[in-house]
Each structure stands twice: as C-alpha cells, then as structure tokens.
PDB file of C-alpha atoms in Angstrom:
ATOM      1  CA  UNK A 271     154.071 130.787  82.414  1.00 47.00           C
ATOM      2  CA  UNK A 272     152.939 128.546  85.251  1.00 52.00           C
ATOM      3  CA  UNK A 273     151.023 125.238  84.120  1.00 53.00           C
ATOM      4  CA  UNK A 274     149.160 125.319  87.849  1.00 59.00           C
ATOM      5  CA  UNK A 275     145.347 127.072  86.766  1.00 59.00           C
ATOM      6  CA  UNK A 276     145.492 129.056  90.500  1.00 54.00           C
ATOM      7  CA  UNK A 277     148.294 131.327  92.136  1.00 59.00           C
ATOM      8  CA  UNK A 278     147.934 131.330  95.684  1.00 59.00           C
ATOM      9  CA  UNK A 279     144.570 129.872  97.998  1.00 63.00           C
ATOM     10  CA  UNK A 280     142.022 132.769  97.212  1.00 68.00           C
ATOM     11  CA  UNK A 281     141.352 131.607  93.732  1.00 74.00           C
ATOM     12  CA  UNK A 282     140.634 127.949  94.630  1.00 74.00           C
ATOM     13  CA  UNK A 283     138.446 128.992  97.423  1.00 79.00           C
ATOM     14  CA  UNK A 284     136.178 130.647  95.135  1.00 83.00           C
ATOM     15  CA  UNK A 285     136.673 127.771  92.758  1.00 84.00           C
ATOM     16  CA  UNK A 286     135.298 125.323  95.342  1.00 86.00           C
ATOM     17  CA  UNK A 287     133.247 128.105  96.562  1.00 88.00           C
ATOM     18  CA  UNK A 288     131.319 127.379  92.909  1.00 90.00           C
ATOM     19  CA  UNK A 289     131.185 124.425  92.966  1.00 90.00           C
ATOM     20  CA  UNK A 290     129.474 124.148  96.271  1.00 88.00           C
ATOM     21  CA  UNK A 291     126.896 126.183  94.909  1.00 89.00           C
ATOM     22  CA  UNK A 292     126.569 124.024  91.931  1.00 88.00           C
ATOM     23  CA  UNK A 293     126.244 120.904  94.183  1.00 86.00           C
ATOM     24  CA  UNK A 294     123.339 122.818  96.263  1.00 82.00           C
ATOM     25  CA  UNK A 295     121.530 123.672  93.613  1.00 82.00           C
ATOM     26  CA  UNK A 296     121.764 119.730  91.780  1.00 81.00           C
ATOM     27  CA  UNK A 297     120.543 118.586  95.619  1.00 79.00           C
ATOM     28  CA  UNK A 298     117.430 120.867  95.306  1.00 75.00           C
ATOM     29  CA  UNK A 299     116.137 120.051  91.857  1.00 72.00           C
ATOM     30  CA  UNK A 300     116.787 116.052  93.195  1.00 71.00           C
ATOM     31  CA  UNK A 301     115.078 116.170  96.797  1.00 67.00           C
ATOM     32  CA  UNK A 302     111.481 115.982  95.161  1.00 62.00           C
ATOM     33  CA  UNK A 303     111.776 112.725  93.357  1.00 56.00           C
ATOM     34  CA  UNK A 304     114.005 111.054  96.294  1.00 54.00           C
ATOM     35  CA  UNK A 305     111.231 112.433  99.020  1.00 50.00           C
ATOM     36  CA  UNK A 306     108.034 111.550  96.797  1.00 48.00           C
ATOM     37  CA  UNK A 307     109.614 108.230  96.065  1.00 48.00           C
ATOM     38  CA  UNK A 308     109.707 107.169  99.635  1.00 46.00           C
ATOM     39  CA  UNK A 309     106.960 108.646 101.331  1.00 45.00           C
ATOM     40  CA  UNK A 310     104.582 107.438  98.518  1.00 47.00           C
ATOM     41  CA  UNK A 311     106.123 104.005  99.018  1.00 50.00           C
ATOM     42  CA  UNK A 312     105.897 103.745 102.964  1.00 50.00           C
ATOM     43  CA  UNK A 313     102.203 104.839 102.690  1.00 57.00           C
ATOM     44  CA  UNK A 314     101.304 101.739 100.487  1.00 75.00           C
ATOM     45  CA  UNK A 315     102.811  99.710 103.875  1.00 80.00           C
ATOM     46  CA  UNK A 316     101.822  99.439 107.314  1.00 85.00           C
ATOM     47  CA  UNK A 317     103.803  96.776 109.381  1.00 85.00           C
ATOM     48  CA  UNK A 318     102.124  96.666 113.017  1.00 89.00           C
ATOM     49  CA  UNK A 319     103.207  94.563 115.880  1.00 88.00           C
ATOM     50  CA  UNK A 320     100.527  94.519 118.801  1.00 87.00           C
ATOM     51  CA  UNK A 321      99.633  92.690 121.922  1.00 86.00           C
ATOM     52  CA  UNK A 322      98.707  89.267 120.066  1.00 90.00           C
ATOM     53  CA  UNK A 323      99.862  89.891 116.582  1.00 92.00           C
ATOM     54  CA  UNK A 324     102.236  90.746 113.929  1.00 92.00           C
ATOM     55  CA  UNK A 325     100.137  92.599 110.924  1.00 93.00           C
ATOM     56  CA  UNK A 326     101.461  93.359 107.593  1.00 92.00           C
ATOM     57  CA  UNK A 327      99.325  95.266 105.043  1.00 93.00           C
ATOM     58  CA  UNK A 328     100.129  96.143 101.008  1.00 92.00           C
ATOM     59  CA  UNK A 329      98.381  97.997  98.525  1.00 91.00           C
ATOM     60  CA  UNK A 330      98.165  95.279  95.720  1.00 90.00           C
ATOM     61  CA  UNK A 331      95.428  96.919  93.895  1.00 88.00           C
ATOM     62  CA  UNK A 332      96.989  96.519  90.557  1.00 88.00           C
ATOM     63  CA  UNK A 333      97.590  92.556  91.378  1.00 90.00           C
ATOM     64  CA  UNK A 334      95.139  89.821  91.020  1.00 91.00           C
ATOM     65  CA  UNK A 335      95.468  86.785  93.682  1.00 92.00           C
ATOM     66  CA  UNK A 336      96.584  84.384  91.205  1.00 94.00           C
ATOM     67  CA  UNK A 337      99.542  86.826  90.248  1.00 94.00           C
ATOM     68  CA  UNK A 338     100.292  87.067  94.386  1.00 95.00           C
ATOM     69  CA  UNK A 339     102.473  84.328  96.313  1.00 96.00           C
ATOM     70  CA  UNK A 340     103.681  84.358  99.822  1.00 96.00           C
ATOM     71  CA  UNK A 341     106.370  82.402 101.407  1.00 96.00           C
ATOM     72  CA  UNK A 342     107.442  81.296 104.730  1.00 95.00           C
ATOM     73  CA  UNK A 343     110.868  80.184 104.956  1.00 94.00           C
ATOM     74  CA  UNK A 344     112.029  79.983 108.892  1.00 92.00           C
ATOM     75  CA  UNK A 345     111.553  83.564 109.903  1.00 90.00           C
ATOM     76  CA  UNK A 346     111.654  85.323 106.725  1.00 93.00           C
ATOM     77  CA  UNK A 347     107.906  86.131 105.195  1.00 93.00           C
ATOM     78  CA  UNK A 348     108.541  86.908 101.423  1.00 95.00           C
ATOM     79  CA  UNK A 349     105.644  88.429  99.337  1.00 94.00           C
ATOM     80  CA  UNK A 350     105.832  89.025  95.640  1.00 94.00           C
ATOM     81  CA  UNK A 351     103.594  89.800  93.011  1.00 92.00           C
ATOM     82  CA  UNK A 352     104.320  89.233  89.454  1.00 94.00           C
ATOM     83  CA  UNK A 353     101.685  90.365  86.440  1.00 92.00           C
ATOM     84  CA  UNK A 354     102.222  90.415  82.813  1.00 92.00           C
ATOM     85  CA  UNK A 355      99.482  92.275  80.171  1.00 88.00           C
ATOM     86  CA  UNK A 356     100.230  91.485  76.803  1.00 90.00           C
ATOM     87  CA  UNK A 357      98.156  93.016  73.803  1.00 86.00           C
ATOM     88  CA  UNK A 358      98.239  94.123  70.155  1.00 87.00           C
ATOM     89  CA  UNK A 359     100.571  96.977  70.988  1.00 86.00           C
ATOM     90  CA  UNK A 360     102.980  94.576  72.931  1.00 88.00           C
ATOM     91  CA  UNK A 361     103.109  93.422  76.673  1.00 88.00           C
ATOM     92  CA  UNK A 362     104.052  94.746  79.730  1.00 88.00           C
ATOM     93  CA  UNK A 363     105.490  93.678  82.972  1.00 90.00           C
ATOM     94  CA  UNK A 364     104.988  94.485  86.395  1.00 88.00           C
ATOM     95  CA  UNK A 365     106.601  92.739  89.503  1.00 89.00           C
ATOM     96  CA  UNK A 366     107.038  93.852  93.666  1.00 88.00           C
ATOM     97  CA  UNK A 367     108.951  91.864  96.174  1.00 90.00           C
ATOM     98  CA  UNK A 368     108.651  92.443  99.901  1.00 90.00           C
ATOM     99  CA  UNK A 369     111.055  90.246 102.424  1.00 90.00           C
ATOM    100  CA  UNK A 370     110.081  91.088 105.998  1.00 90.00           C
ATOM    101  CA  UNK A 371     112.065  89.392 109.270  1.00 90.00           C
ATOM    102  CA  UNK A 372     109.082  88.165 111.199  1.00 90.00           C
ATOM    103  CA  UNK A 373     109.957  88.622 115.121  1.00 88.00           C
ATOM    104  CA  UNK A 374     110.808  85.565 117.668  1.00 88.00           C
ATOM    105  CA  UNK A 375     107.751  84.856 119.452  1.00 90.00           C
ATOM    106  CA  UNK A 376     104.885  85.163 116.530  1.00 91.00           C
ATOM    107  CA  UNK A 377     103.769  81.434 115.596  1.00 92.00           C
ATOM    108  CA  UNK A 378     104.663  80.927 111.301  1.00 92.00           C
ATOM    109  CA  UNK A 379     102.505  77.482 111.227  1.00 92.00           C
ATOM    110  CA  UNK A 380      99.370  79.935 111.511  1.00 93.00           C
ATOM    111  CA  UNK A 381     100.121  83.057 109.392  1.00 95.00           C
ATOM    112  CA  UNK A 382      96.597  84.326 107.670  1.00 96.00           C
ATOM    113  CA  UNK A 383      96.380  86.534 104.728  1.00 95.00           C
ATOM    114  CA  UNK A 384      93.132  88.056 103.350  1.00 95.00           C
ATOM    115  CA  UNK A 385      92.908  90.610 100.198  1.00 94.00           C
ATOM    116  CA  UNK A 386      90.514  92.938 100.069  1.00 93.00           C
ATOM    117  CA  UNK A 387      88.039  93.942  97.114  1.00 92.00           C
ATOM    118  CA  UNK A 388      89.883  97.207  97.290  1.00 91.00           C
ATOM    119  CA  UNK A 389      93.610  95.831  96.805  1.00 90.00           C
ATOM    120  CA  UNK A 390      94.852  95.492 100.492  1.00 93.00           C
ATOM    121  CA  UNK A 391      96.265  92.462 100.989  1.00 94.00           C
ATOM    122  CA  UNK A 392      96.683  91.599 104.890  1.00 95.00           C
ATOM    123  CA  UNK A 393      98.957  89.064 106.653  1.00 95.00           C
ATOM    124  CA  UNK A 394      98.395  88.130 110.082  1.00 95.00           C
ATOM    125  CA  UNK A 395     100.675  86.334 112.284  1.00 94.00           C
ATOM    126  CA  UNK A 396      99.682  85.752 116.060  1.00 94.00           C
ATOM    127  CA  UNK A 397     102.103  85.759 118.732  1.00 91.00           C
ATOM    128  CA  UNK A 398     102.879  82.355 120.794  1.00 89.00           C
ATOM    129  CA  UNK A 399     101.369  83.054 123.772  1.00 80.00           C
ATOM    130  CA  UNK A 400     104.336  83.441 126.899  1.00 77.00           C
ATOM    131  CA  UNK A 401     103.880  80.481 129.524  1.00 75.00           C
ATOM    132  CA  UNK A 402     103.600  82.214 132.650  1.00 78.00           C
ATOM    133  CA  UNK A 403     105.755  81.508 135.331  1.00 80.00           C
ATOM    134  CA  UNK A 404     105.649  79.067 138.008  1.00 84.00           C
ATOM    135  CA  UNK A 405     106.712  78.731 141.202  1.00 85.00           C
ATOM    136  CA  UNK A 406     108.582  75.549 142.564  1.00 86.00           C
ATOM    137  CA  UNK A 407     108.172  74.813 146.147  1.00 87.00           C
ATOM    138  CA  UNK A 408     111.354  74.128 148.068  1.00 87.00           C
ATOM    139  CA  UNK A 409     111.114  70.811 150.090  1.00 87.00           C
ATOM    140  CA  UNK A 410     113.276  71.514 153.491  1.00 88.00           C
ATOM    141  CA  UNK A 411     114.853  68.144 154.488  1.00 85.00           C
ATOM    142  CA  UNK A 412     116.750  66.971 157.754  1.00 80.00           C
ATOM    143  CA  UNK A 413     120.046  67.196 157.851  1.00 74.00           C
ATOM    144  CA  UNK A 414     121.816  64.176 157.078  1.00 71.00           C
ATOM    145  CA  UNK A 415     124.414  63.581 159.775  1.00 71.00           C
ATOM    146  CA  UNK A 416     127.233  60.851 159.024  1.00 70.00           C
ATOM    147  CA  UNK A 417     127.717  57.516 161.424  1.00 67.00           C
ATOM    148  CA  UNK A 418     131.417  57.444 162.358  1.00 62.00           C
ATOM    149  CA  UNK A 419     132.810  54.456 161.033  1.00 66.00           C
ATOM    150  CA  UNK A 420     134.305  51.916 163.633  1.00 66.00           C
ATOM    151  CA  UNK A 421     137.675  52.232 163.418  1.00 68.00           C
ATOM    152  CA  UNK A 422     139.164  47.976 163.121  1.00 59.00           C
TER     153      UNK A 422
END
C-alpha cells in the first residue's frame, strides 16, 4: 500500500482541476462586495486639476464642520473627519482620513475650502501662475585686439 493519495498525473489533474473550480466559484460570490466597495467609494470623490486650479471634493454629509480638520504639511493636504454619538444605548464612532499629494505648481499659502448645506466639502488650491518667458538681447561688442608688448 502506497502512502502517496495519487498514482500517476491524471488523478492530480482532476484534483487541481477541483480545486480551480472551487477557487472560481469563491471569486464570484466575492467580486460584488470588492466592486461595490470601490465604485461607491470613488463616487463620494472627485479630484480635478484644471487650467488655474487643483479641486478636491468629499461627501461629508454625515460630518459636522467642527468634527472636520484639514492640514497642510509641505505638499501633502490631509483631511479627516472624526464624530462620536453617544446615547442611552451606548456610543458610536465614526472617522475618514484622506491624504492627497498636492502637485508642484498649485500655491498651499491660499488653499480654500467651503462645505456645502448638502455635505460636499470643497478644497480649492490655485495654481502659481508660470512667468512667461523673456527674451535677453545680445549686446555685439568689438573685438578686443591685444597691443604687442615691447619686447626690452
């Protein structure tokens, strides 16, 4: 009696061939919650860079301003939200965090932000405007010859 489960390759290839189908079938009854997750997450966000601003909107509706802060720490724009409900049944606890890489040329001294009565909380930063080129003449001089030196 052999201790090894299989005798030759056809009986592990249907093996794996099962559990394939096992793993297929764990992936389908998954995909819904990973897919809803997202999509419901990235329409709650809109990050838009334009022409003469960098624009980033959240659905906060669940957050009052006092329970809202937003940083500024070099380039990094950090918005969190943290609320707690207590009652006679206990308390709860809700909390977001949002770190977004603001790009090069927007100016951080004059980020805005502006919440809605509907829960959208906005945050504008405005692009450093580009100095435009200039051009710099070229002066044309004479040619500067040298004496020869008397020789002593």
């Amino acid at each position: 009696m052999s201790l090894y489960p299989f005798f030759g390759p056809r009986p592990m290839l249907s093996a794996m061939r099962e559990m394939m189908r096992d793993m297929i079938a764990m992936q389908r009854h998954f995909e819904p919650m990973v897919f809803h997750g997202a999509s419901a997450a990235a329409q709650n966000e809109v990050f838009k860079y334009d022409n003469d601003k960098f624009t980033v909107n959240l659905a906060v509706s669940e957050f009052k301003p006092d329970e809202l802060k937003i940083d500024v720490n070099g380039r990094q724009l950090k918005i969190e939200g943290n609320q707690k409900i207590e009652n006679e049944n206990g308390f709860s606890h809700r909390s977001f965090s949002r770190v977004v890489l603001l790009p090069d040329d927007v100016d951080t001294s004059a980020i805005v932000s502006n919440l809605s009565n509907d829960g959208r909380l906005s945050i504008e930063a405005p692009r450093i405007a580009k100095k435009e080129g200039t051009s710099i003449p070229i002066n044309v001089n004479p040619a500067v010859t040298e004496k020869a030196k008397p020789e002593a």
